[in-house]
Each structure stands twice: as C-alpha cells, then as structure tokens.
Short mmCIF file of C-alpha atoms in Angstrom, two decimals:
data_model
loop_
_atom_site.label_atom_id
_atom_site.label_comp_id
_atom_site.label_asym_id
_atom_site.label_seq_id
_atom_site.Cartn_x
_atom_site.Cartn_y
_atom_site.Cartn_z
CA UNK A 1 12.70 51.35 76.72
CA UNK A 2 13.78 47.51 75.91
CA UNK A 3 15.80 45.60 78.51
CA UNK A 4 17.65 42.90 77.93
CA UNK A 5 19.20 40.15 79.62
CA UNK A 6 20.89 39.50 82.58
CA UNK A 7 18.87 39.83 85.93
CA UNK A 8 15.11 40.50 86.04
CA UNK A 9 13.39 43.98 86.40
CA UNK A 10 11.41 44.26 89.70
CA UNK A 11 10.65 47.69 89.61
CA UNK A 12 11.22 50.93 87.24
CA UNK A 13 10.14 54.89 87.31
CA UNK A 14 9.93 54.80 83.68
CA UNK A 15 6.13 54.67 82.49
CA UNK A 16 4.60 55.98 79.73
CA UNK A 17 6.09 59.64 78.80
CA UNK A 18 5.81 62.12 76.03
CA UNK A 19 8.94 63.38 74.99
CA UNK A 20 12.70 62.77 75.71
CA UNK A 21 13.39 61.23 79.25
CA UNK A 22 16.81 62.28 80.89
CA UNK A 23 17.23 59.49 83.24
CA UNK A 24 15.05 57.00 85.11
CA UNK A 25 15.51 54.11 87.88
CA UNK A 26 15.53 50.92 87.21
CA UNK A 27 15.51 47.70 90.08
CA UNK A 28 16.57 44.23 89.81
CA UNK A 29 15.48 41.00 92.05
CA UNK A 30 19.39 40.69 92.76
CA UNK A 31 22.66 42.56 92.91
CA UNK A 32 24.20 43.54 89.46
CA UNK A 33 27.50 45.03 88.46
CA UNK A 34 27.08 48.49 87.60
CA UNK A 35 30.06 48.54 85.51
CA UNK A 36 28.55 45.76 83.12
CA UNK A 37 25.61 48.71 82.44
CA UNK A 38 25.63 50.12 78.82
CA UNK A 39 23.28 53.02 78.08
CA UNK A 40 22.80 53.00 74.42
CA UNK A 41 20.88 55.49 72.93
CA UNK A 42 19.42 55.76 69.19
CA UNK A 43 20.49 58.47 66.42
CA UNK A 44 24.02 59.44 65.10
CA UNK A 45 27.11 59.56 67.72
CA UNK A 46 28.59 63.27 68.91
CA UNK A 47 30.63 65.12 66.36
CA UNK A 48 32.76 65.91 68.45
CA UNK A 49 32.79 65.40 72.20
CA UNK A 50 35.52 66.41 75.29
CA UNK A 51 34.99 65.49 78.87
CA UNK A 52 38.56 66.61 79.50
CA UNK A 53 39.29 63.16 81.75
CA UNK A 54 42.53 62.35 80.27
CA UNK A 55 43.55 66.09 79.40
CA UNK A 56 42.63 69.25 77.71
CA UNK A 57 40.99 67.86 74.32
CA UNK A 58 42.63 70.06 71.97
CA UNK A 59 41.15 72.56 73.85
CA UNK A 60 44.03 75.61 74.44
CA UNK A 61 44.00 78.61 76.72
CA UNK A 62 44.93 82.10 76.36
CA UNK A 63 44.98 83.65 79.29
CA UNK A 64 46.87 86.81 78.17
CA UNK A 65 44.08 89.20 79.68
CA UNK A 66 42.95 92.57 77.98
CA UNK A 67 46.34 93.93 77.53
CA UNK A 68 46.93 91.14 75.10
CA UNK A 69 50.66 90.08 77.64
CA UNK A 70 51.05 87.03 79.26
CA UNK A 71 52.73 87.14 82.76
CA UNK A 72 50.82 90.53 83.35
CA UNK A 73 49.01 91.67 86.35
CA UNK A 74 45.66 90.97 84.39
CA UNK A 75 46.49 87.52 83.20
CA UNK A 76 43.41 85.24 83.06
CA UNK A 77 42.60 82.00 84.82
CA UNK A 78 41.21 79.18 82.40
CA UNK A 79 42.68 75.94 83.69
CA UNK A 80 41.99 72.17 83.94
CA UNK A 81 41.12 71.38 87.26
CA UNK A 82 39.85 68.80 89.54
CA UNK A 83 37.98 71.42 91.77
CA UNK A 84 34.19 69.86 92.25
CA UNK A 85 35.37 67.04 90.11
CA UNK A 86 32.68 64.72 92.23
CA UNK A 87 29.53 67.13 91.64
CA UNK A 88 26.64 65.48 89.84
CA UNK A 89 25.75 66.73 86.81
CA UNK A 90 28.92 66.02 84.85
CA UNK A 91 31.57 64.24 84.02
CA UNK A 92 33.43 63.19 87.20
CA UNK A 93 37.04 64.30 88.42
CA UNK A 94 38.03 66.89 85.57
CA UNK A 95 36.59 69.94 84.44
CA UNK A 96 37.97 73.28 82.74
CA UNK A 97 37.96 76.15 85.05
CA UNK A 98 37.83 79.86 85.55
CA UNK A 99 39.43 80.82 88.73
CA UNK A 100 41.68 80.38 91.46
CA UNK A 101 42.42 78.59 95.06
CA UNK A 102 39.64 76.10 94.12
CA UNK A 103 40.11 72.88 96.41
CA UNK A 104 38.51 69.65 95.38
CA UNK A 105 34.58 71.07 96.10
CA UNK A 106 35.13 74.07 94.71
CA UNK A 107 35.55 77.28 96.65
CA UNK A 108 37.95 79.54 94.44
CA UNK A 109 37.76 82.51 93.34
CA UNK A 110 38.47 84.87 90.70
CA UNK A 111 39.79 87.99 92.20
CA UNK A 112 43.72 88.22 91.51
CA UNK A 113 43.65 92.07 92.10
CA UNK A 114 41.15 93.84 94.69
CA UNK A 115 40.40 96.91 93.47
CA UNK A 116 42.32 97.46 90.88
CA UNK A 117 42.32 95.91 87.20
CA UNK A 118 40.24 92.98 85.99
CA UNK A 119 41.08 89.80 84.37
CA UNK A 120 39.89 87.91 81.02
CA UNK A 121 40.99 84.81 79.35
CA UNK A 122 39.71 82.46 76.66
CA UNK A 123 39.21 78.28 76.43
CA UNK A 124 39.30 77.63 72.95
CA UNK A 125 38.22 74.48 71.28
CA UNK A 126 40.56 73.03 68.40
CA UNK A 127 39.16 73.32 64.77
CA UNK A 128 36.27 71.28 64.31
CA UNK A 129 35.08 70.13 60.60
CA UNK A 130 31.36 70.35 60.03
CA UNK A 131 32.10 70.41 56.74
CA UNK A 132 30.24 67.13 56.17
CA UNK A 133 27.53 67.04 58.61
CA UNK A 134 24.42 68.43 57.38
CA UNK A 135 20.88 68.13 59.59
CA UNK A 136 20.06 69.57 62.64
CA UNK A 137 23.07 69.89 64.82
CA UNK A 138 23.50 70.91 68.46
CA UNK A 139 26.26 72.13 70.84
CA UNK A 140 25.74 71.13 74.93
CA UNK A 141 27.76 71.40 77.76
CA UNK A 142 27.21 71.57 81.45
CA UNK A 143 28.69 74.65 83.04
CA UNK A 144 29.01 75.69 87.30
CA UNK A 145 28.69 79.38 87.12
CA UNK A 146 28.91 82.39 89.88
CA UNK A 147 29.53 86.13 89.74
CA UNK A 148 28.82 89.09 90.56
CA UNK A 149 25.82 88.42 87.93
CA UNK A 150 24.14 90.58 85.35
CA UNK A 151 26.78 90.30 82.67
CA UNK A 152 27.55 93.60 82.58
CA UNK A 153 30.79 93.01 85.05
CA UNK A 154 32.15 89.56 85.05
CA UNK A 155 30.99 88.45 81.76
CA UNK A 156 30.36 84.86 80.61
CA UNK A 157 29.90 84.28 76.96
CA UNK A 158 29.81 81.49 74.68
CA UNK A 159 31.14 81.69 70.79
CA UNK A 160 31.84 80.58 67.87
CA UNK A 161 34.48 81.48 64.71
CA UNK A 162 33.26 79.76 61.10
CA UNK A 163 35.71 79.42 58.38
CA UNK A 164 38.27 82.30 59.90
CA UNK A 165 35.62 84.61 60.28
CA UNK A 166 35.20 87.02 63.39
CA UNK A 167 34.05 85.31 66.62
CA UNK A 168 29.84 85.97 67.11
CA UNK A 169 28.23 85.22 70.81
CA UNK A 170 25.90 82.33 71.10
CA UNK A 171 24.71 83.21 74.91
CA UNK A 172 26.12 84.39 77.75
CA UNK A 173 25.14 85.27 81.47
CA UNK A 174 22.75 88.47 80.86
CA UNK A 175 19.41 88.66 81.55
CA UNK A 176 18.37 87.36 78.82
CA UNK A 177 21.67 85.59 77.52
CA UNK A 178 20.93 81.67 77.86
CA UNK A 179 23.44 80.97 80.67
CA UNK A 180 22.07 80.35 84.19
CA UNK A 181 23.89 82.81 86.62
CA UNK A 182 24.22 81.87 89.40
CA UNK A 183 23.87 77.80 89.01
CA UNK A 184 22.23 75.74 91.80
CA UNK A 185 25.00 73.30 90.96
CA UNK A 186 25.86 71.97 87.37
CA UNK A 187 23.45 72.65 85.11
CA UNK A 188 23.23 71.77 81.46
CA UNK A 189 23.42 74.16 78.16
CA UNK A 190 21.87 73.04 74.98
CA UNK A 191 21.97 75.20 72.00
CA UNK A 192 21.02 74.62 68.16
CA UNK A 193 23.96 75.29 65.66
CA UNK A 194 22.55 74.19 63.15
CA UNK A 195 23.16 77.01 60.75
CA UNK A 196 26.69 76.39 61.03
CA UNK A 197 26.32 73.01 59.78
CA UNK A 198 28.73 72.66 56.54
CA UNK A 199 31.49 74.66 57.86
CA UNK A 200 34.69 74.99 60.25
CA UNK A 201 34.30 76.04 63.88
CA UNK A 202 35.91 77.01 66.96
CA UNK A 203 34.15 77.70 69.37
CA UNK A 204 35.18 79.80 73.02
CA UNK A 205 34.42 80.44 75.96
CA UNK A 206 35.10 83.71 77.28
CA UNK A 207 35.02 85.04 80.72
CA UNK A 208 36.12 88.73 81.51
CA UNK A 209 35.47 90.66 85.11
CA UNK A 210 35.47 94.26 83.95
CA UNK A 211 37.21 95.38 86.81
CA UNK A 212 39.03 94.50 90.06
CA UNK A 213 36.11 94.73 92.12
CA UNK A 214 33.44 92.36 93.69
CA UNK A 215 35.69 89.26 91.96
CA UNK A 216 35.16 86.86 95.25
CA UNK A 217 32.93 84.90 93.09
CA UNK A 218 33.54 81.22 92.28
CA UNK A 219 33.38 81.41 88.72
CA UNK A 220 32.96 79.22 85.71
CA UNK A 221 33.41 75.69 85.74
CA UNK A 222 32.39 73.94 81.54
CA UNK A 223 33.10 69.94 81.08
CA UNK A 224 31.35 67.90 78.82
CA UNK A 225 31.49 69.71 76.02
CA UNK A 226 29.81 68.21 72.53
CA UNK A 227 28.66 68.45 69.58
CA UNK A 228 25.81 66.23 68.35
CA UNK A 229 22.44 65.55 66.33
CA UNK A 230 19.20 66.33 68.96
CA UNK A 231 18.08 63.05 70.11
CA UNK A 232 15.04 61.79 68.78
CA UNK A 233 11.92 61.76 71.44
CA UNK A 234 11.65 57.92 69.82
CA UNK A 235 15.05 56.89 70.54
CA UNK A 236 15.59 54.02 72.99
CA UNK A 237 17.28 53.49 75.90
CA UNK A 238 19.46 49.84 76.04
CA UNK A 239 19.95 48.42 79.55
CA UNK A 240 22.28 45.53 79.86
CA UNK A 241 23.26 44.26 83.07
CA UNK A 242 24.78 40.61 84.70
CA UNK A 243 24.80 39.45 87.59
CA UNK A 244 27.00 40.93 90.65
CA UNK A 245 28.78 37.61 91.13
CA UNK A 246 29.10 36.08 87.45
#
C-alpha cells in the first residue's frame, strides 16, 4: 500500500499479506475528513456497475408470476427498496428487493398467498456489450438472502442470456449452487464470466417460491451489482486524506 499526503500514519492493520486484502485500518496523529478519502485501486475500471442509489440502472422488473399476467394473484415482488439500506456490506440506502412489508431493517416477507399459489418474478439487467472486452472477466454482487432453503421451494438463481440466446443458470441457492442461503447478513458473490467475454448479455435474477406455503421468509435483497476484470493480488491501494479542519 502507498500513502500519500495529508496527515501522518500512526498506526495500520495492514502488514505484509499474500494475496488480495479486502479492507484494512488505517490511523492518523490527528482528525481527518473522511470524505477527502479516495480508495484507488489498480487494473481496468467495472464494465458495467449499478448500486441502484439514484434508481433502477436500466435494470427492469417483470413481476408477471408463472401464469405469465400481471395484476394476478401470483404476481411477483422485485422492487427497489430502502429496506436494510444501512446494513454493512453494501452499498448504503438502496437495494433491489424480493418481498414485501420490509421496513427500513428489513423484516418483509414474501408470502402474498398462505397456502395457496406461489409467486415468481424476474430483475433483469439492460443489455450489456462485452463485445469488446476480452481477458478474464468477472460478475459480483452482494446479495441478503432467506427462505425456506434448499432450492427446491423458493428458488434463487442467477443467469445470464448471450446474443438472444436462451437464459443458462450461473448459481443459485442449492446445496451446491454458489449462493449462501440463509446469509448472516450481506454477503458477497463473485463469479468468473469469462467465457462470455466477446458477446451481449443480460443477465437475471430469478426468484420463484414453488408454492404458497412456508413463504414467511425475508427474501432476497442484490445491490452492487458489476461487472469487472479480477483484481490483481499486486494492485495497490491509494489513501489520500487532509486534515479535518483545512
């Protein structure tokens, strides 16, 4: 790591590391603006990248639910909502959002008809060119996830659509599937696309409860979403900080 300027470093956690490093601590011998802080790190900038702050990102909804009819009795719940907007582990204040009756730390739910049908609904991401990128390329995101687990019911899956062609899963909450279920919190999803590096993608994020039953889950909360080069382990971190009071 290089600091430079403004105040002096007192103290740090950061020693010597093999690897990436996802954060560290740094002190100074006097009060700094945090606001002046720029974290700059080495390699090529996001692809694409939507923290859904200012609103949706060209990201859409369909929230028709498995009869394919909007305004139906198993309409889906993808929104953008503020609902644990102040969690760590993401972006703050905004968020997209499976579920209902959420208040600002969370606490919705997904079950819009006890024991009867289910719901499903799709967040789509716009069309996003890859046509000139080639390299290795990842997609992240950090996700809030709880239901009635397994996959089986209440089904979580990630995907992606290349050039028009039919929409394949890149994980999901199985077993085995990639996606934490349930979350301790927010928790962060990293996944190599680089084989679809060169092309046209959407990507979507599906949710789907199977059936009316055992829906008093919180469900899925996805921010950050982005699209990016992996980060070298040799990249380095920029501090730059003034003084609190000029």
């Amino acid at each position: 790591a290089v600091i430079a300027a403004g105040p002096r470093v007192v103290d740090s956690t950061m020693g010597p590391v093999t690897g990436s490093v996802s954060s560290f601590t740094v002190a100074f011998d006097r009060p700094v603006d945090p606001s002046t802080f720029t974290d700059l790190l080495g390699g090529a900038a996001p692809v694409f990248q939507a923290n859904f702050t200012s609103g949706t990102d060209g990201f859409t909804f369909d929230n028709s639910g498995p009869d394919a009819v909007a305004g139906s009795i198993d309409d889906g719940l993808w929104h953008r909502s503020t609902g644990r907007g102040t969690n760590p582990g993401h972006s703050p204040n905004q968020s997209m959002y499976y579920g209902r009756n959420e208040g600002a730390s969370g606490g919705g739910n997904f079950n819009t008809n006890p024991g009867a049908v289910g719901n499903s609904g799709f967040l789509i991401s716009p069309a996003i060119d890859l046509t000139g990128v080639s390299g290795p390329l990842n997609l992240s995101f950090n996700y809030f996830l709880e239901t009635e687990g397994g996959g089986f019911f209440d089904a979580a899956m990630v995907e992606v659509s290349t050039n028009g062609s039919p929409f394949v899963s890149l994980a999901d909450n199985t077993f085995f599937g990639g996606l934490s279920d349930p979350t301790t919190g927010f928790e962060s999803f990293n996944i190599d696309i680089s084989a679809i590096a060169g092309s046209t993608a959407i990507f979507r994020f599906s949710f789907n409860t199977g059936d009316g039953i055992l829906n008093n889950f919180e469900g899925w909360y996805v921010d950050d979403v982005t699209i990016a080069p992996p980060p070298s382990p040799d990249d380095d971190v920029t501090l730059v900080a003034r003084d609190e009071f000029g």
